[in-house]
CSV table of C-alpha atoms and ligand atoms in Angstrom, one decimal:
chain,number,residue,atom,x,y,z
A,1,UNK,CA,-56.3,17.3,133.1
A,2,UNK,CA,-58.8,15.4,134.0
A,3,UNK,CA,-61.3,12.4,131.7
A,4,UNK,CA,-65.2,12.2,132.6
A,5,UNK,CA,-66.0,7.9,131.7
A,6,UNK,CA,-69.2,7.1,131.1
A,7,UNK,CA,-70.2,3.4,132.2
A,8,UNK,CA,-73.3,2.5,130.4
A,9,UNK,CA,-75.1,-0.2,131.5
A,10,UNK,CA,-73.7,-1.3,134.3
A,11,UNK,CA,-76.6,-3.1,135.5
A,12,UNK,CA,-76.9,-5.5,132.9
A,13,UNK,CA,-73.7,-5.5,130.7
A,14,UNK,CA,-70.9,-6.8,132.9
A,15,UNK,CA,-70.2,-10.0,132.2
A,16,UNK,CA,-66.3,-11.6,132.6
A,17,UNK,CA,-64.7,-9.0,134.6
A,18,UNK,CA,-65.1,-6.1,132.0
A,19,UNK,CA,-65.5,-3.8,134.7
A,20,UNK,CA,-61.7,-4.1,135.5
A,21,UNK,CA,-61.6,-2.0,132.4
A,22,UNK,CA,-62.9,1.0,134.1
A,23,UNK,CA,-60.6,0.3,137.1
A,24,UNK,CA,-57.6,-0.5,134.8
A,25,UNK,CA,-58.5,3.1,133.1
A,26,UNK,CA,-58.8,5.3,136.3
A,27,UNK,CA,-55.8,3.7,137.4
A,28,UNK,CA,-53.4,4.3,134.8
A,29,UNK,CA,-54.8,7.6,134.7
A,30,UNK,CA,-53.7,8.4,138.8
A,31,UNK,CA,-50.5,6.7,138.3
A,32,UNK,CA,-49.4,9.4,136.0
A,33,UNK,CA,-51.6,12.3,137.7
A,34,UNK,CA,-54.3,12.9,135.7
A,35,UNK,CA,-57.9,13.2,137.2
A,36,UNK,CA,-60.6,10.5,137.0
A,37,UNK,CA,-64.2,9.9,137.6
A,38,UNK,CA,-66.6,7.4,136.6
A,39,UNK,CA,-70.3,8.0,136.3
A,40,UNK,CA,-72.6,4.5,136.4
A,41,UNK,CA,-75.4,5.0,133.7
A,42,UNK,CA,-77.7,2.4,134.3
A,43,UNK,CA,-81.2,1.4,132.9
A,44,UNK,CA,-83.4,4.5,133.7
A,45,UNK,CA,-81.4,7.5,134.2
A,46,UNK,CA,-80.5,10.3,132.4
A,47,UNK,CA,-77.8,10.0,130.2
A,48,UNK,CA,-76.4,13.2,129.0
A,49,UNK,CA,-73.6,12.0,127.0
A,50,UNK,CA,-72.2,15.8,126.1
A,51,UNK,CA,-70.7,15.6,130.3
A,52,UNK,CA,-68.5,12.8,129.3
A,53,UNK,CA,-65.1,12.4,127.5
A,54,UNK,CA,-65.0,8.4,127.4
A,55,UNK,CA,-68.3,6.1,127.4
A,56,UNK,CA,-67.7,2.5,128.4
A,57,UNK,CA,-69.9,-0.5,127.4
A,58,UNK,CA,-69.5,-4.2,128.6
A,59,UNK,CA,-70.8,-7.5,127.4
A,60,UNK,CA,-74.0,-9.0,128.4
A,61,UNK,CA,-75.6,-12.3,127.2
A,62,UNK,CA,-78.7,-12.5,124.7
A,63,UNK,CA,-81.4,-11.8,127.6
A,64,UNK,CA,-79.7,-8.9,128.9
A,65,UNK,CA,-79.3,-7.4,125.8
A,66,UNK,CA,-82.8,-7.9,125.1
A,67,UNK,CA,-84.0,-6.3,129.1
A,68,UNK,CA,-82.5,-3.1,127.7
A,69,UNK,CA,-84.0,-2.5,124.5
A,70,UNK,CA,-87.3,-0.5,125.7
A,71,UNK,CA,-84.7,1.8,128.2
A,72,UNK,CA,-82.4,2.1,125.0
A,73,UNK,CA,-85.3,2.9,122.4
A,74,UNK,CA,-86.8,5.9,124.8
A,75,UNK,CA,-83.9,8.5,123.2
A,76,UNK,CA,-80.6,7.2,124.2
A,77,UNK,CA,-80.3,5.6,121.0
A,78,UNK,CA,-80.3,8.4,118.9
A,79,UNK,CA,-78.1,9.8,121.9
A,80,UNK,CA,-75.5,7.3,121.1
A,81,UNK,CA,-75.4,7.6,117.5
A,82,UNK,CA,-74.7,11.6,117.6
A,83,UNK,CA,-72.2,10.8,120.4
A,84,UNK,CA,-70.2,8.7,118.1
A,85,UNK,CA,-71.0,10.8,114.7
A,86,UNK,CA,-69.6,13.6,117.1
A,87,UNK,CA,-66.2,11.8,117.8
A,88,UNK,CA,-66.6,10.8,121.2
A,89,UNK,CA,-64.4,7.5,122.1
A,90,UNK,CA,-66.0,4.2,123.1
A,91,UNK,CA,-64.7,1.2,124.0
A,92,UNK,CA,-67.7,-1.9,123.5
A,93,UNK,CA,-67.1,-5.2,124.5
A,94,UNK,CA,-69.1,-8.1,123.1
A,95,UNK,CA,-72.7,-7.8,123.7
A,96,UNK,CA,-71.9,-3.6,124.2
A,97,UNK,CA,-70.2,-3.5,120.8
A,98,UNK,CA,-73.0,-5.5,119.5
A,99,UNK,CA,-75.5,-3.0,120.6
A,100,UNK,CA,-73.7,-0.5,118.3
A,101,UNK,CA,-75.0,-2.2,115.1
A,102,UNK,CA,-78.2,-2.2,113.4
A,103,UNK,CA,-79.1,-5.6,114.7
A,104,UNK,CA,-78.5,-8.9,116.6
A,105,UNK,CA,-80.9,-11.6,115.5
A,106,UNK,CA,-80.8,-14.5,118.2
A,107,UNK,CA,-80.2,-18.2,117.5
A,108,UNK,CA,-84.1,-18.7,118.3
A,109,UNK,CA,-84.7,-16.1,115.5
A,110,UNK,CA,-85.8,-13.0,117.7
A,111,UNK,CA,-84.8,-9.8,116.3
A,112,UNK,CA,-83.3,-6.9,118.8
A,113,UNK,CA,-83.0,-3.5,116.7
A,114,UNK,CA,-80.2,-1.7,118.4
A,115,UNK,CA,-78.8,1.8,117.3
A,116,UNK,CA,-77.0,1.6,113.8
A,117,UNK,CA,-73.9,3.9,114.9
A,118,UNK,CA,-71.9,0.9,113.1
A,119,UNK,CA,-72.4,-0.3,110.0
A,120,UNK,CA,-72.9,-4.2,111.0
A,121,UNK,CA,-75.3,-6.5,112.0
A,122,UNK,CA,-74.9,-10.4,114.2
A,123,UNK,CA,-76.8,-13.4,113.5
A,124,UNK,CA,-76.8,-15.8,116.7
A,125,UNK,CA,-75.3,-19.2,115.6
A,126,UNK,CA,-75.3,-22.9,116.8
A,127,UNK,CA,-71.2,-22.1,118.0
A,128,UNK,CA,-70.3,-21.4,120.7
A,129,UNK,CA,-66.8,-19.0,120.1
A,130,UNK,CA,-65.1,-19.4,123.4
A,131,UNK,CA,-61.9,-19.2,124.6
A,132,UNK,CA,-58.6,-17.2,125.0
A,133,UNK,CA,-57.4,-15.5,121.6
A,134,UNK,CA,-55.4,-12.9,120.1
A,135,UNK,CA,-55.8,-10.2,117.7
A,136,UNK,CA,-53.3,-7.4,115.6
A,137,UNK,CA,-54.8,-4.3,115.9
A,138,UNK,CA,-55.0,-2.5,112.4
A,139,UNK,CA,-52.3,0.3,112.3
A,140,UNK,CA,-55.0,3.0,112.6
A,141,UNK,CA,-56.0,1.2,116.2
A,142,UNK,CA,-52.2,1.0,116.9
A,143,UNK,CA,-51.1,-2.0,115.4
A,144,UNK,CA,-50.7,-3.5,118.8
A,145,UNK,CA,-51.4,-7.4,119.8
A,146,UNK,CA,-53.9,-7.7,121.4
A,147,UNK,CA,-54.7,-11.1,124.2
A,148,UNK,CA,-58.5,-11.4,125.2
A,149,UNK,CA,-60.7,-14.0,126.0
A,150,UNK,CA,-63.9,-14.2,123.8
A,151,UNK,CA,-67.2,-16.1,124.5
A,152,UNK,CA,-70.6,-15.5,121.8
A,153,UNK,CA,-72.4,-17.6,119.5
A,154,UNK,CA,-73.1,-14.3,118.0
A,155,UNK,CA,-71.6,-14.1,114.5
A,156,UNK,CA,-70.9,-10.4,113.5
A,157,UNK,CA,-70.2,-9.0,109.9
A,158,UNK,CA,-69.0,-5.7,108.7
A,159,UNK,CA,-70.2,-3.6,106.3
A,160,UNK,CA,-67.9,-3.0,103.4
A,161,UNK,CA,-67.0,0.7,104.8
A,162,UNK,CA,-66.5,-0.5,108.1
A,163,UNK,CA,-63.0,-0.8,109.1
A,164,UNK,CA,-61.7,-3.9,112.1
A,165,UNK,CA,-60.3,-3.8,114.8
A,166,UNK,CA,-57.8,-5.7,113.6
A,167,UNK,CA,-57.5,-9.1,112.6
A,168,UNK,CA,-57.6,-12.6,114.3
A,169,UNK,CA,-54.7,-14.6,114.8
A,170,UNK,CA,-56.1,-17.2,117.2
A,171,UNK,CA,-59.8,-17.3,117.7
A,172,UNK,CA,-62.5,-16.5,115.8
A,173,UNK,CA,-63.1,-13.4,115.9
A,174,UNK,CA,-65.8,-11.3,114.4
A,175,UNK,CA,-67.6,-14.5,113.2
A,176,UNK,CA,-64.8,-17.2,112.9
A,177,UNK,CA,-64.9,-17.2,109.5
A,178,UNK,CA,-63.5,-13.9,107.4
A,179,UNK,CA,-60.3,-13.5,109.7
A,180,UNK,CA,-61.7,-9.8,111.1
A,181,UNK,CA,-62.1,-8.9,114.9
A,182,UNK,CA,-64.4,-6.1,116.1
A,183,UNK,CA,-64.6,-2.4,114.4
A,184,UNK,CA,-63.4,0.8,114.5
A,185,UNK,CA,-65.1,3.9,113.5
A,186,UNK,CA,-64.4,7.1,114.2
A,187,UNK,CA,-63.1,6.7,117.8
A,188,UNK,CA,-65.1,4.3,118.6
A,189,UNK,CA,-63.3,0.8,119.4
A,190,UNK,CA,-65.7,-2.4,119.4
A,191,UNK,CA,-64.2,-6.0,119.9
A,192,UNK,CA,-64.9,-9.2,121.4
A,193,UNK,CA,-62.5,-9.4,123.8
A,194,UNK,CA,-63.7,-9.4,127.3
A,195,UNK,CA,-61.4,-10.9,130.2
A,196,UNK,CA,-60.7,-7.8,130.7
A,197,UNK,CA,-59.8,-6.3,127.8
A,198,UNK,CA,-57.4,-3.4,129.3
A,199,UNK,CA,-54.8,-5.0,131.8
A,200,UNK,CA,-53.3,-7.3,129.5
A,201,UNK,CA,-53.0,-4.9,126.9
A,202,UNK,CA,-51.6,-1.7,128.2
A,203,UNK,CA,-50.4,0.0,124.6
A,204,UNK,CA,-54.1,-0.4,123.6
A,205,UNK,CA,-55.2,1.1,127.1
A,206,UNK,CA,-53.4,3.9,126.4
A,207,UNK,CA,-54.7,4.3,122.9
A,208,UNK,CA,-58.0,4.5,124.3
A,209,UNK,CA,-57.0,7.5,127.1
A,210,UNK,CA,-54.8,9.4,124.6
A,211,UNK,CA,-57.6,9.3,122.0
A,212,UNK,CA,-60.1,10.7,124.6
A,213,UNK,CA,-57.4,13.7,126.3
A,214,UNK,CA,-56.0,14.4,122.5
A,215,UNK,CA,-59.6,15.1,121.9
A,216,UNK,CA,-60.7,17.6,125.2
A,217,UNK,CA,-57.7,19.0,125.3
A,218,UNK,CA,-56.1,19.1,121.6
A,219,UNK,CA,-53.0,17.5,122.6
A,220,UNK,CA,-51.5,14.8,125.3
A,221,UNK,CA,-48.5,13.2,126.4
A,222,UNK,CA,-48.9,10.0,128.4
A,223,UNK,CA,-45.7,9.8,130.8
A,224,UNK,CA,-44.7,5.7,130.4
A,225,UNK,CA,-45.5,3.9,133.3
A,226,UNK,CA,-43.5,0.8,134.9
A,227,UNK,CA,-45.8,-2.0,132.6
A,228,UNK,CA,-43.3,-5.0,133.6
A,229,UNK,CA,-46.3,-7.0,135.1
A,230,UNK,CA,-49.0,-6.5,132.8
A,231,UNK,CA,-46.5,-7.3,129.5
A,232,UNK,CA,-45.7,-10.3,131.6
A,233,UNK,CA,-48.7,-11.4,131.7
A,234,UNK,CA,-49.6,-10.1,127.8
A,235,UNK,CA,-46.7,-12.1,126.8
A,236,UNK,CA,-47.3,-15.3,128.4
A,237,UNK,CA,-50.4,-15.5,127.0
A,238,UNK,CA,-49.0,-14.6,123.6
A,239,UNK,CA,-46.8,-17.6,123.9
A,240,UNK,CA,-49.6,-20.3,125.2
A,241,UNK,CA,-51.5,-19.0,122.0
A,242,UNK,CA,-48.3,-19.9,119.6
B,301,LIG,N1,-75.2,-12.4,123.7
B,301,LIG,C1,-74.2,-12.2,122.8
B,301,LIG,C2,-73.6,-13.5,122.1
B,301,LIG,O1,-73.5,-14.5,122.6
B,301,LIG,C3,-73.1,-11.5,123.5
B,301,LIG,C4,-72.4,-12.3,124.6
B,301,LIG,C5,-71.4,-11.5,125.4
B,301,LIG,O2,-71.4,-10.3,125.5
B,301,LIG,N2,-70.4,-12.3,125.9
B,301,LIG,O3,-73.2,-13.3,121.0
């Protein structure tokens, strides 16, 4: 067996350690002998999304996000959308799961389109959400906790068929005030929680791996892996966010 990740925009969405996603991935792929490679897709080359069983996106702040727009509007945004219509797993973080709305309308009131795979939209804001936070996942995503560390003035709001990630339960969230955190559609997994994301939160790392083998190869067991370490560190966070 082996899974074929996708990191999009490597060049300008990376912010907070979200690469340690990718790493966290491959690794937990090896440990258990599964085969891994990562393809970079940055600004400007082909994308080709049918190769790939796993496309990762990161976060990026407002200018970034606004540097990609011309490279994203040339075809990979229709790309995108039949990727996910088609039931290929993402994981977006932030400014990457942003991108997967209709819109993000800046603070200073400058619009950047994006691709509409989900149905939601951010408004920039005068807040600043920062800070370490936790999330439950909705059962469909697991039902896991989840620890992150979030940072966006971006407020982001769901449309009424769009499911959460789960819900807040210190933080703020999709927009700090309706209690919801990131989406989930399909098998696509959007949230705010950068940090990264995947260490801290092996259960949900695994979601993410058996989602993308379950759906190449019909059907996957993930042998457990030693995860004393990384639930140390999940659950001291946990704790600090009491
Ligand atoms: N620019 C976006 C915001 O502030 C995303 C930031 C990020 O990816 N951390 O809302």
């Amino acid at each position: 067996m082996e899974l074929k990740i996708c990191h999009l925009y490597p060049d300008v969405l990376n912010l907070y350690g979200d690469t340690g996603n990718i790493l966290c991935m491959s690794r937990r792929l090896q440990w258990r002998g599964i085969g891994v490679s990562v393809t970079n897709a940055p600004i400007g080359s082909p994308l080709g999304l049918s190769q790939y069983d796993l496309v990762f996106i990161g976060g990026g702040q407002d200018f970034e996000q606004q540097v990609l727009l011309d490279d994203l509007h040339r075809g990979r945004d229709k790309e995108i959308l039949a990727a996910v219509e088609d039931g290929l797993p993402f994981l977006t973080i932030c400014g990457g799961y942003q991108m997967l709305g209709a819109y993000y309308e800046t603070h200073t009131g400058e619009r950047c389109d994006f691709i509409g795979a989900l149905d939601l939209y951010t408004k920039g804001s005068d807040t600043r959400m920062i800070g370490n936070y936790k999330f439950q996942c909705s059962e469909s995503a697991g039902g896991s906790v989840i620890v992150g560390f979030e940072n966006h003035s971006g407020k982001t709001y769901l449309g009424p068929s769009l499911e959460p990630l789960g819900h807040v339960l210190k933080g703020f969230g999709n927009n700090g005030e309706d209690g919801t955190e990131g989406a989930h559609y399909k098998n696509v997994f959007g949230t705010y929680s950068h940090g990264p994301l995947l260490p801290k939160n092996p259960a949900f790392c695994d979601l993410l791996l058996k989602t993308a083998l379950e759906r190449k190869y019909g059907k996957a067991e993930l042998a457990p892996l030693d995860d004393a370490a990384e639930l140390a560190a999940h659950d001291e966070m946990c704790k600090k966010l009491e």
